Short mmCIF file of C-alpha atoms in Angstrom, two decimals:
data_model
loop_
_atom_site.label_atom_id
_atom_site.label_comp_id
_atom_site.label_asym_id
_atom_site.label_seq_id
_atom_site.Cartn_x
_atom_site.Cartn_y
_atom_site.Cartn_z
CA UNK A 1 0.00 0.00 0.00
CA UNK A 2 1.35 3.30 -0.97
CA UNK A 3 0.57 6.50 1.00
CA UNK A 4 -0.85 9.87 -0.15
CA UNK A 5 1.89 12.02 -1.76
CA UNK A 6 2.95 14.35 0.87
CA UNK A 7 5.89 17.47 0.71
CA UNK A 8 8.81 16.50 2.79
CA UNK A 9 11.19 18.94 4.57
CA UNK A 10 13.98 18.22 6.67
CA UNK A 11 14.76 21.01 9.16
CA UNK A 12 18.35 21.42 10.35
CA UNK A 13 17.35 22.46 13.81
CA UNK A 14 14.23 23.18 15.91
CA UNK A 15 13.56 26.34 15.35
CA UNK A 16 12.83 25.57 11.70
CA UNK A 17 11.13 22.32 12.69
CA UNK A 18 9.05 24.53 14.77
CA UNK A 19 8.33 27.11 11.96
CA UNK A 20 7.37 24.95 9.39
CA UNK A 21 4.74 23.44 11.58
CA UNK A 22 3.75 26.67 12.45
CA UNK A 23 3.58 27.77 8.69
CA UNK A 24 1.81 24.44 7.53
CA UNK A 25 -0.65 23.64 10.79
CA UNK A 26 -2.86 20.79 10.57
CA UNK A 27 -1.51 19.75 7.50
CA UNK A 28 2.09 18.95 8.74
CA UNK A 29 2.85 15.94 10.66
CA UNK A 30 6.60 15.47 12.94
CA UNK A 31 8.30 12.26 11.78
CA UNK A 32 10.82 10.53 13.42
CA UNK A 33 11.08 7.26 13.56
CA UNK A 34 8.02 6.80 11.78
CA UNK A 35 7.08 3.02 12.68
CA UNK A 36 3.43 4.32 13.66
CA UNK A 37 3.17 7.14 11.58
CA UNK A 38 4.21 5.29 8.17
CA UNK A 39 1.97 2.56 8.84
CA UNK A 40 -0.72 4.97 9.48
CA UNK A 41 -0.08 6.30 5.79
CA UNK A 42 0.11 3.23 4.07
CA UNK A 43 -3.76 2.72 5.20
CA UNK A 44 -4.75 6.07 4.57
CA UNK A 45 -5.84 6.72 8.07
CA UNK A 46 -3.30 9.24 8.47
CA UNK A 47 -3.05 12.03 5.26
CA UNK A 48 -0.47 14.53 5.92
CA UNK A 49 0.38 17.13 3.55
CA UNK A 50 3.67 17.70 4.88
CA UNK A 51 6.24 15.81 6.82
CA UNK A 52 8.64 17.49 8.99
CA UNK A 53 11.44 14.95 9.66
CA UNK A 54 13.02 15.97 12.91
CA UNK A 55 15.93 13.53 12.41
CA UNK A 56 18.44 15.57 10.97
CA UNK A 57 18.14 17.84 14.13
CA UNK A 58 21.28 17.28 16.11
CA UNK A 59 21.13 17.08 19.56
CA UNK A 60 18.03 15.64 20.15
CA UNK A 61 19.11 12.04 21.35
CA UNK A 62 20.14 12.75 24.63
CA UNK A 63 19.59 9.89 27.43
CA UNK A 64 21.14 10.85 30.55
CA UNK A 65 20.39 11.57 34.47
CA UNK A 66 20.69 15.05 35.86
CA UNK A 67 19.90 16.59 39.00
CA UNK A 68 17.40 14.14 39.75
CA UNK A 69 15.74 13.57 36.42
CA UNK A 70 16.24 11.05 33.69
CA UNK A 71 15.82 13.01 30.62
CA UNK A 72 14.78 11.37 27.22
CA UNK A 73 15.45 13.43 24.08
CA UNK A 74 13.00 12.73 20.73
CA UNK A 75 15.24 11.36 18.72
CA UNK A 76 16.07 8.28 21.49
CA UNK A 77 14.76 5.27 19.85
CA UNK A 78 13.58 2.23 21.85
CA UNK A 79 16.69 -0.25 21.42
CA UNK A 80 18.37 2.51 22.51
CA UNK A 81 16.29 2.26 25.75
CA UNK A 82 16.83 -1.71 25.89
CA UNK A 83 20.53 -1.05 25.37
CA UNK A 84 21.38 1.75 27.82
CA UNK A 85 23.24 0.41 31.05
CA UNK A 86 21.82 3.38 32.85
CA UNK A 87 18.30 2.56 32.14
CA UNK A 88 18.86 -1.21 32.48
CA UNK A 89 21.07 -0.26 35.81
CA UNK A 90 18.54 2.16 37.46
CA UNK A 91 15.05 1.69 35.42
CA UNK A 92 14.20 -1.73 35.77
CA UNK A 93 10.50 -0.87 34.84
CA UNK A 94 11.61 1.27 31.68
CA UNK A 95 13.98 -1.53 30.46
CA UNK A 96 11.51 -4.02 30.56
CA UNK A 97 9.01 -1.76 28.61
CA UNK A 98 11.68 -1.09 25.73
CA UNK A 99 12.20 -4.64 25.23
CA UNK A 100 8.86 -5.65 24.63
CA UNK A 101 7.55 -2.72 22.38
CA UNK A 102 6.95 -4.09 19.04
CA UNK A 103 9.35 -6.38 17.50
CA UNK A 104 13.61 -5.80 17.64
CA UNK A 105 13.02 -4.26 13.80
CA UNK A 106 10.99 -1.97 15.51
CA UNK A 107 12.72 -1.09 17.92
CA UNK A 108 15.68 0.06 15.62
CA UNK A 109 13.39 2.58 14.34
CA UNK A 110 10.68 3.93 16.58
CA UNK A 111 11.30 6.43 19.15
CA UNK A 112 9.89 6.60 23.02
CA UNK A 113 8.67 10.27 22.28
CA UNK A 114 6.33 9.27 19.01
CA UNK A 115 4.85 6.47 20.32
CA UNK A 116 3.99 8.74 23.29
CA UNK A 117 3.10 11.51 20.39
CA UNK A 118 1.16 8.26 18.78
CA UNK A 119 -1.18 8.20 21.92
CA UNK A 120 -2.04 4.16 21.09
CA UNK A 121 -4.20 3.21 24.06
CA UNK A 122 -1.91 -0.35 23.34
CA UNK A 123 1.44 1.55 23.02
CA UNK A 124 3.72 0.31 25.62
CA UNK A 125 5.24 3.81 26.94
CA UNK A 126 2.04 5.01 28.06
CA UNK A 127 1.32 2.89 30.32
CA UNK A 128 5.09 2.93 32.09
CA UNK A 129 5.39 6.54 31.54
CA UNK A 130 2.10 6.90 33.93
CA UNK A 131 3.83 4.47 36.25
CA UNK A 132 6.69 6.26 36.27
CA UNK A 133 5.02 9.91 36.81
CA UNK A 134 6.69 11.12 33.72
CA UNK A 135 6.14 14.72 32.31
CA UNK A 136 6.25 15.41 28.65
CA UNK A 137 7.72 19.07 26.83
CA UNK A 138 6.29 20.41 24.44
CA UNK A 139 7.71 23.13 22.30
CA UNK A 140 5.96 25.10 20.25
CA UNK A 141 6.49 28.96 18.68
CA UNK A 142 5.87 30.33 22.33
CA UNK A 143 8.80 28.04 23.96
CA UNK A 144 8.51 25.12 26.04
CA UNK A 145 5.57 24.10 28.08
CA UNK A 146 6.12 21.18 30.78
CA UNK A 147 2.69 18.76 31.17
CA UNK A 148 2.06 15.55 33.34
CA UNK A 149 2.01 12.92 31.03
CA UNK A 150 -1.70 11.85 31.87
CA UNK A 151 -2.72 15.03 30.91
CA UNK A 152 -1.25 15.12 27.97
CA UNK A 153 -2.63 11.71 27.07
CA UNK A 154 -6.05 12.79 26.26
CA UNK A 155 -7.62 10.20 24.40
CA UNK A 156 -7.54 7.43 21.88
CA UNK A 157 -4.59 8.57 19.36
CA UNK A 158 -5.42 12.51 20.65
CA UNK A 159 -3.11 14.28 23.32
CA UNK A 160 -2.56 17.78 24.50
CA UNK A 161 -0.19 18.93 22.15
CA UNK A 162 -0.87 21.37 19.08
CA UNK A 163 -0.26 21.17 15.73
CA UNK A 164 2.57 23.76 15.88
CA UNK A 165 4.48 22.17 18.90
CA UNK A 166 7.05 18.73 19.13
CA UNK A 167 7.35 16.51 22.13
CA UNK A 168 11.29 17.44 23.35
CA UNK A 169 11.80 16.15 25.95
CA UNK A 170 10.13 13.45 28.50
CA UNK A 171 11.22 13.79 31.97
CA UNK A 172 11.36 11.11 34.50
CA UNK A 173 11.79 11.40 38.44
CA UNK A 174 14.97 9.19 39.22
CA UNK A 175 14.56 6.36 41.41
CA UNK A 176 14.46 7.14 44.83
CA UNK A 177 16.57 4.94 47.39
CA UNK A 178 14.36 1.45 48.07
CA UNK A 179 12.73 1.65 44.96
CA UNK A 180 11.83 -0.64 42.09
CA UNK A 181 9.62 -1.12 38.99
CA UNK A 182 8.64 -3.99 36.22
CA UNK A 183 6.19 -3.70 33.46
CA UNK A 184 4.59 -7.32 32.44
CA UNK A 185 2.87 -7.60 29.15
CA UNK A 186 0.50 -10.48 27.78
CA UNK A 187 0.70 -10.57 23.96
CA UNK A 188 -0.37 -13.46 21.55
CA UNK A 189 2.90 -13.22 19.65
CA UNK A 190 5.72 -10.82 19.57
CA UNK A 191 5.02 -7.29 17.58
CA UNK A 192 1.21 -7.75 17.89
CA UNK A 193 -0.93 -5.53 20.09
CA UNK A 194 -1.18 -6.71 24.11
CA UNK A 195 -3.94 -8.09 25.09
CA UNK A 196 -3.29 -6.01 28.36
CA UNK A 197 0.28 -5.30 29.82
CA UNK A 198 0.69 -2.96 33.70
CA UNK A 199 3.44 -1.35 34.51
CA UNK A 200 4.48 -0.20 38.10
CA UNK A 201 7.07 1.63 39.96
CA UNK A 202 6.87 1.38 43.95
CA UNK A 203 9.13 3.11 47.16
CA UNK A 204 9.36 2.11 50.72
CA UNK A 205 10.90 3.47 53.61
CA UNK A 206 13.28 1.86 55.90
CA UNK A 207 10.34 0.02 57.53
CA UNK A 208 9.30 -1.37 54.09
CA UNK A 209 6.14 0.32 54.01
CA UNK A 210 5.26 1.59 50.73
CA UNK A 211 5.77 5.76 50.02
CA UNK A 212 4.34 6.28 46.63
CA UNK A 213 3.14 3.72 44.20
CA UNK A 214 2.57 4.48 40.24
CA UNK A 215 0.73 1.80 38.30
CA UNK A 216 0.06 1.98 34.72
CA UNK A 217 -2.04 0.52 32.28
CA UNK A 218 -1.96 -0.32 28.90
CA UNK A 219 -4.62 -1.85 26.25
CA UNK A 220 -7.18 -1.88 28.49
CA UNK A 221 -9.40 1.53 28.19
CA UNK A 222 -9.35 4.42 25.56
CA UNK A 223 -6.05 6.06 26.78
CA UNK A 224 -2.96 4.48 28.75
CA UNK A 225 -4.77 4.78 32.56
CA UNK A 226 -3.13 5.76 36.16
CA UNK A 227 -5.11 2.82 38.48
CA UNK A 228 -5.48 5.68 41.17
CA UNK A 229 -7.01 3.77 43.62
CA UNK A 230 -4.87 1.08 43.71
CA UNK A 231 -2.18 3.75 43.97
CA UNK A 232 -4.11 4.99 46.88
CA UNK A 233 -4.10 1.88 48.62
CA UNK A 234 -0.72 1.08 48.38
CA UNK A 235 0.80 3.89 50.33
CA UNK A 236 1.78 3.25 53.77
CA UNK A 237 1.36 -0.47 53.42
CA UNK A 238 3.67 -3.32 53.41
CA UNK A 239 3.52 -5.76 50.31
CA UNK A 240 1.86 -8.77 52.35
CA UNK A 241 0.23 -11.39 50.15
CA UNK A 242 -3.49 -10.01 50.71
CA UNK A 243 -2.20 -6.14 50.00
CA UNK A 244 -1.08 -7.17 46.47
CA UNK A 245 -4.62 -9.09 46.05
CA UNK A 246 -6.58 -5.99 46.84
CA UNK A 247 -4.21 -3.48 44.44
CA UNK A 248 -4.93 -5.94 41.49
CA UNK A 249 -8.54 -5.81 41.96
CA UNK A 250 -9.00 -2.53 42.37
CA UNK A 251 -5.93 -2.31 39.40
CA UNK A 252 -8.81 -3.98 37.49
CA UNK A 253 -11.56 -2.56 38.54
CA UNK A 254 -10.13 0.61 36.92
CA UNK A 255 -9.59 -0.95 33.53
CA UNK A 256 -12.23 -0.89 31.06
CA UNK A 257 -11.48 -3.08 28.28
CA UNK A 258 -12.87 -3.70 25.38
CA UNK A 259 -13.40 -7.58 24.15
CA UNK A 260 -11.57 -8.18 20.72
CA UNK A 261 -9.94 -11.17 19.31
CA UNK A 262 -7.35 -10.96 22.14
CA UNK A 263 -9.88 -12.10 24.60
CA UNK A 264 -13.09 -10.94 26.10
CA UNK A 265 -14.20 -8.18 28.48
CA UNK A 266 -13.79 -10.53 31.92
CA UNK A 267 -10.39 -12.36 30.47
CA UNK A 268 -8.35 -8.93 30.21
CA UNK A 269 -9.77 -7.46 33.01
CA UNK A 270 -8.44 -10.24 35.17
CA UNK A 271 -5.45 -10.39 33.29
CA UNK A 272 -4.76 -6.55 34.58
CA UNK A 273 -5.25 -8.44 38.06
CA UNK A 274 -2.95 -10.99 37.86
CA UNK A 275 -0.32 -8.59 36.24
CA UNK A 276 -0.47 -5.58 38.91
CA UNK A 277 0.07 -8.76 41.57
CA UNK A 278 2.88 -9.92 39.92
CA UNK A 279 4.27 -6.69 38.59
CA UNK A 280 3.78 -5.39 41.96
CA UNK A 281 5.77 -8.37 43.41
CA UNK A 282 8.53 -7.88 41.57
CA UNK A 283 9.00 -4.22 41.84
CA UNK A 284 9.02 -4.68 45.40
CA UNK A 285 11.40 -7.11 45.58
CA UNK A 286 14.03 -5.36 43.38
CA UNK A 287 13.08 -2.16 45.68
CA UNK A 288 13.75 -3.99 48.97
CA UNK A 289 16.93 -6.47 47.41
CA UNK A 290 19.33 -3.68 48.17
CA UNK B 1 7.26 16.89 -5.49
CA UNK B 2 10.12 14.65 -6.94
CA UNK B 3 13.51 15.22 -5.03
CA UNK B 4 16.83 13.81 -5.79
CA UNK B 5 18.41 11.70 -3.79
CA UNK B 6 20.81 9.72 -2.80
CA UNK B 7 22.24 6.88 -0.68
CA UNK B 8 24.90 4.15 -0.58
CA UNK B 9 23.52 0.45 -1.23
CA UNK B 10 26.39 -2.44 -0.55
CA UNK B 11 29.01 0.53 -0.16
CA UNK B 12 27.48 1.69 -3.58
CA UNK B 13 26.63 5.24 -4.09
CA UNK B 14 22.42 5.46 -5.88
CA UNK B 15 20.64 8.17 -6.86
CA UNK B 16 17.27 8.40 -7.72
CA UNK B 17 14.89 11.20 -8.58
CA UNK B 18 11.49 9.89 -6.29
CA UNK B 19 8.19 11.32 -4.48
CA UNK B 20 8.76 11.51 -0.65
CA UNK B 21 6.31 8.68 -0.63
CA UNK B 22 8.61 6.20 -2.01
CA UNK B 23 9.46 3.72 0.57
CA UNK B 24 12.69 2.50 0.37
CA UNK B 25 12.06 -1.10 -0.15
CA UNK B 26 10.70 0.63 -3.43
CA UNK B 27 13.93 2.40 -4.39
CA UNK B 28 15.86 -0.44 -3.66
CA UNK B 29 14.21 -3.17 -5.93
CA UNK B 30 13.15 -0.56 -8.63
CA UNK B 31 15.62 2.34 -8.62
CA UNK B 32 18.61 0.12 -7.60
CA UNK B 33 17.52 -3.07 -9.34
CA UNK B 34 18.35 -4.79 -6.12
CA UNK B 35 14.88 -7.35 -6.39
CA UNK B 36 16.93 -9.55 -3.28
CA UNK B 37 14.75 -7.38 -0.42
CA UNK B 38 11.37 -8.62 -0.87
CA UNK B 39 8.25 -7.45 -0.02
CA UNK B 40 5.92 -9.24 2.24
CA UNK B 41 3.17 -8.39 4.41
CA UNK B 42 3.50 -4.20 3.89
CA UNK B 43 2.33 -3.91 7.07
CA UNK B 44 5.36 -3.83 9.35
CA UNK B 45 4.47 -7.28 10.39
CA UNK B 46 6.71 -9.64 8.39
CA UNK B 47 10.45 -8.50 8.25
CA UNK B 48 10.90 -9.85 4.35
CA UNK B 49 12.34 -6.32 3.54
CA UNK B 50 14.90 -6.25 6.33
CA UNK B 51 17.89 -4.48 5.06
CA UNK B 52 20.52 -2.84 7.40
CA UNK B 53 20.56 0.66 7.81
CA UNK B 54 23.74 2.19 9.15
CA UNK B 55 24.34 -1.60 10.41
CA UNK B 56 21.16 -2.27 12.33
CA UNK B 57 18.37 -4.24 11.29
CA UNK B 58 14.92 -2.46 10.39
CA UNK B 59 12.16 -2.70 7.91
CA UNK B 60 12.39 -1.15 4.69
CA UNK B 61 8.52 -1.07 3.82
CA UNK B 62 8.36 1.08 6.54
CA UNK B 63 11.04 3.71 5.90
CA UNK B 64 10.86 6.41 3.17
CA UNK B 65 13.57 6.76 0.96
CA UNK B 66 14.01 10.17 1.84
CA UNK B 67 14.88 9.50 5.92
CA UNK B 68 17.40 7.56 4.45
CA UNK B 69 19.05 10.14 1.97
CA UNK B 70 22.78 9.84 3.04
CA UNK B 71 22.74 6.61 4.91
CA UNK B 72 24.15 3.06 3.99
CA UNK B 73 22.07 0.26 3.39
CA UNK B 74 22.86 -3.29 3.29
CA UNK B 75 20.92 -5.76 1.38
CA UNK B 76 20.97 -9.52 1.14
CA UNK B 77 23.38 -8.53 -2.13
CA UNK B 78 25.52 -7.16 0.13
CA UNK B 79 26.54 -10.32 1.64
CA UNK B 80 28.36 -12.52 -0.36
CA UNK B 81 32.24 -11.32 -1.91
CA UNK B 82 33.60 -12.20 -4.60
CA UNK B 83 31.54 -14.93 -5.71
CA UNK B 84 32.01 -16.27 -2.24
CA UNK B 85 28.77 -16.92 0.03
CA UNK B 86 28.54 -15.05 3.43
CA UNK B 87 29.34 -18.11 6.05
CA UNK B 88 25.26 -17.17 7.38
CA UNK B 89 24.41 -17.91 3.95
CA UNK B 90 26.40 -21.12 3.46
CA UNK B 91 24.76 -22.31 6.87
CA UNK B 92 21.41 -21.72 5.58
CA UNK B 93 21.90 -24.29 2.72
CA UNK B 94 24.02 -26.70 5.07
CA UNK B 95 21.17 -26.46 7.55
CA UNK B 96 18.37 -26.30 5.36
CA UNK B 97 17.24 -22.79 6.95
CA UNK B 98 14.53 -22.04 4.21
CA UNK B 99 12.21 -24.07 2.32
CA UNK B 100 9.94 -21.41 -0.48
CA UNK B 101 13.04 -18.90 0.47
CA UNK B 102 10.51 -15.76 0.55
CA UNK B 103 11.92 -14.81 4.33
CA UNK B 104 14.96 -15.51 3.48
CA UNK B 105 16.53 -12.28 2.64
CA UNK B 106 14.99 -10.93 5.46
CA UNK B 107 16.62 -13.56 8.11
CA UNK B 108 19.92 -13.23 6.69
CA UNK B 109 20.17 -9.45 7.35
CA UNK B 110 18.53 -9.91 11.33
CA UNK B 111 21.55 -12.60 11.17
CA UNK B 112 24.06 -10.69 10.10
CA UNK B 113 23.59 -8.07 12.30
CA UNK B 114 23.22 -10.14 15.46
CA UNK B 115 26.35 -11.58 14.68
CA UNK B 116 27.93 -8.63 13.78
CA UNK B 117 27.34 -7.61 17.32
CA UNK B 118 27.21 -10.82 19.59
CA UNK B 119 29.65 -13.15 18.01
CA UNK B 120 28.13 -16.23 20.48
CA UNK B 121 24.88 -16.03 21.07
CA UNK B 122 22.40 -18.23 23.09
CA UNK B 123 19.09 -20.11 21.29
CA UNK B 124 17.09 -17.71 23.16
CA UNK B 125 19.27 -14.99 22.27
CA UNK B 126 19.07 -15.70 18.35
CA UNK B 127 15.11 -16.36 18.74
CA UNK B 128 14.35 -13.24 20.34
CA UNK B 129 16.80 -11.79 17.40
CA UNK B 130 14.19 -13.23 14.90
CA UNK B 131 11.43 -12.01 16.37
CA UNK B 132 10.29 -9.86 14.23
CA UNK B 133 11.19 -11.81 11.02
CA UNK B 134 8.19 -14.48 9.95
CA UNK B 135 8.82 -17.44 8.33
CA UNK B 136 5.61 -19.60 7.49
CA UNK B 137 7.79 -22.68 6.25
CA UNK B 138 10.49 -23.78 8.67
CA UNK B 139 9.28 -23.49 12.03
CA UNK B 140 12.26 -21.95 12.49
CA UNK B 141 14.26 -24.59 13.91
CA UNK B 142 16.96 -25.26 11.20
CA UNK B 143 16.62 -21.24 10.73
CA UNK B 144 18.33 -21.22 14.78
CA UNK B 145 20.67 -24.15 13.94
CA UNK B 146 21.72 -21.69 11.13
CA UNK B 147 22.35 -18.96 12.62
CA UNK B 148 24.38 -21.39 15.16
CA UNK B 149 26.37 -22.82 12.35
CA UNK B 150 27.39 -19.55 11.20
CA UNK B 151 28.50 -17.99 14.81
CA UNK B 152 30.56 -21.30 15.16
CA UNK B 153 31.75 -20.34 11.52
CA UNK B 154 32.93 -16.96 12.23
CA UNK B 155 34.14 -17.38 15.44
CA UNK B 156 36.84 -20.24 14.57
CA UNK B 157 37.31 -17.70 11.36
CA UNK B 158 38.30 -14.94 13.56
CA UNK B 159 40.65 -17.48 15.85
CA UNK B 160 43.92 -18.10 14.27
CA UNK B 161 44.04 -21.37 12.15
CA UNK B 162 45.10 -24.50 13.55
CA UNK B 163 46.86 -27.32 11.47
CA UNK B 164 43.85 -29.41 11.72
CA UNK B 165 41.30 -27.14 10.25
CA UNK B 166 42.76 -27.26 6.81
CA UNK B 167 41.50 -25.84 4.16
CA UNK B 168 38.27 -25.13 4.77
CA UNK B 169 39.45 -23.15 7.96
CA UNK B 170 41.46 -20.81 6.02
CA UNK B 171 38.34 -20.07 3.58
CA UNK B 172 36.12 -19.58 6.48
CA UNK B 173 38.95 -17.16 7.50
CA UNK B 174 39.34 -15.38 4.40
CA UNK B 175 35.06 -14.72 4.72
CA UNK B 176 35.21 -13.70 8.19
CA UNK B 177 34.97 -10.44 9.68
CA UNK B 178 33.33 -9.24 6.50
CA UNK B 179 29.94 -8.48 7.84
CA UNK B 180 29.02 -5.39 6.53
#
């Protein structure tokens, strides 16, 4: 399948990027590593009249920890996540995300930031990125604006940003001592859609009581969801059997998923309760192995 | 609008006058005459039209030509020299890695780069390699001892020759390292 013709310009820094969106609106489209956006095109869902490739933009593939922050430039592709020692080293949770989005083809191509851009309710990085408590910046003609990633996750495939602006940056708290994360994903075979996959990052104190708690969710409403109340429930508690039981109920209790060929209604949603148990099991224990 | 372009194919310099919406599994069987990449599925699903770009594996039905404007490609042509098959491809036929051959090209290229960068790697290693490459033939298990074959290939290729190995050592030797 061949997509719509299309004008293609290839900006030599952001500024320009950021003009030619501005200059084209709707119309244009950011590519980077285009493994949503091209297939997209090829059905004809997706019609842009112009594509602004942002990958001859130096600088933008940063990956690094500073002050407290792991910062993610655009232009960082997901091996590139699966291959980082300081992801693998200090984000369990975001290593284990990178190396089950797609398929390792994929992955050579597609970048975190579009497939956060992408806003696929089944798109891996949502979901982690909740669980994570990323934030997301967007620049636009104005400069930079900083959002929590759930809300700029609006809906399905819609988000907060505007036609003239690109995603530069996504932010992520570092790891605070005693902490730990693991995303878990259910998929029928590798590079298709999960039937449902969580994500969860978790802290305790020196009593091993739980501080904060971010669980994520992924193919299992209209956007990537925060499971609040489980979140909720979490804090202050230690990870006894029966604590983990409730979180995954109430984990699936704020799914709402939709029955497809993956599996019905009932089958996902206690597949979201089985993975927050287990997810949650294993972040704690990486949290508390120190 | 038609822009000129181009990019290096097997250390080849092409250029090609194409719309933006050219993919470049398009360029390279019908501006470069290379017909070895095939395509598949066009959906991103299959991995037929794996080529290397800038020595890592990705899918060339979902790439336009343009994003690649200045980069190297590899293609299954790419990997024999001089009349001489690549050792992955002489394991292929030793281990009977294909049967109607349409993932073929595709495999060889995940292959080659896997070896390229992990010289010994594990079943699961090699599997989770080929993930994203279909084959509806094989069930992949001679595709695995293949790969196998050819890391045992290139590794005693890149140790130095012993009296024993002979000949067929010192061709082995002669192939090795040449991974593009």
């Amino acid at each position: 399948m061949i997509p719509a013709a299309f004008d293609y310009a290839a900006p030599g820094s952001l500024p320009e990027a950021v003009e030619l969106l501005r200059r084209h609106g709707e119309e244009a489209k950011v590519i980077a590593g285009g493994q949503s956006l091209i297939p997209a095109m090829r059905f004809r869902l997706a019609r842009p009249g112009v594509l602004v490739d942002i990958q001859r933009i130096p600088g933008l593939d940063f990956l690094a920890e500073e002050e407290g922050v792991l910062r993610i430039g655009p232009l960082v592709r997901h091996a590139e996540m699966e291959a980082s020692p300081l992801i693998r080293d200090r984000y369990p949770l975001l290593a284990e995300t990178a190396s089950v989005v797609a398929d390792p083809l994929v992955r050579n191509l597609g970048t975190v930031a579009g497939s956060l851009v992408h806003a696929d309710p089944a798109g891996d990085w949502g979901a982690a990125l909740l669980a994570a408590r990323a934030r997301v910046v967007l620049t636009g003609p104005g400069g930079e604006r900083e959002l929590a990633l759930e809300d700029f996750l609006v809906d399905t495939f819609t988000t907060a940003i505007s036609p003239d602006e690109i995603l530069t940056e996504i932010r992520v708290p570092a790891p605070a001592p005693r902490s730990g994360g693991a995303y878990l994903k259910i998929e029928r075979k590798v590079g298709d859609f999960a039937t449902a996959a969580v994500g969860v990052q978790v802290a305790f104190d020196a009593d091993g009581r739980c501080t904060a708690a971010g669980v994520g969710l992924c193919a299992v409403g209209p956007t990537s969801l925060r499971a609040r109340e489980a979140e909720a429930f979490l804090a202050g508690k230690r990870f006894e059997p029966e604590v983990l039981e409730r979180a995954g109920e109430l984990a699936a209790a704020a799914s709402s998923p939709v029955a497809d060929t993956r599996g019905s209604e009932a089958y996902k949603r206690d597949m979201v309760r089985i993975l927050t148990v287990r997810a949650l099991a294993r972040a704690a224990e990486r949290a508390l192995a120190a | 609008m038609k822009r000129e372009l181009t990019l290096t194919i097997n250390g080849q310099p092409y250029t090609g006058v194409v719309e933006p919406r050219r993919l470049l599994v398009h360029f390279i069987r019908e501006e470069a005459g290379l017909t070895g990449t095939h395509v598949g599925c066009d959906t991103t699903s299959c991995g037929a039209c794996t080529v290397l770009l800038d020595g890592r594996p990705v899918k060339s039905c979902t790439l336009f030509a343009v994003q690649a404007e200045g980069h190297a490609v590899t293609t299954v042509e790419g990997l024999a020299r001089e009349g001489e098959l690549h050792p992955l491809q002489q394991a292929f036929w030793e281990q009977h890695g294909l049967q109607c051959g349409y993932c073929t090209p595709g495999m060889l290229m995940t292959g080659a780069a896997l070896l390229e960068r992990r010289p010994d790697p594990g079943e699961e290693e090699i599997r989770r390699a080929i993930s994203g490459n279909l084959c509806r033939c094989t069930g992949y298990q001679n595709i695995v001892r293949a790969i196998q074959e050819a890391a045992r290939a290139m590794r005693g290729a890149a140790e130095p020759v012993s009296a024993g190995q002979g000949a067929a050592g010192a061709a082995s030797a002669a192939r090795g390292g040449m991974v593009p």
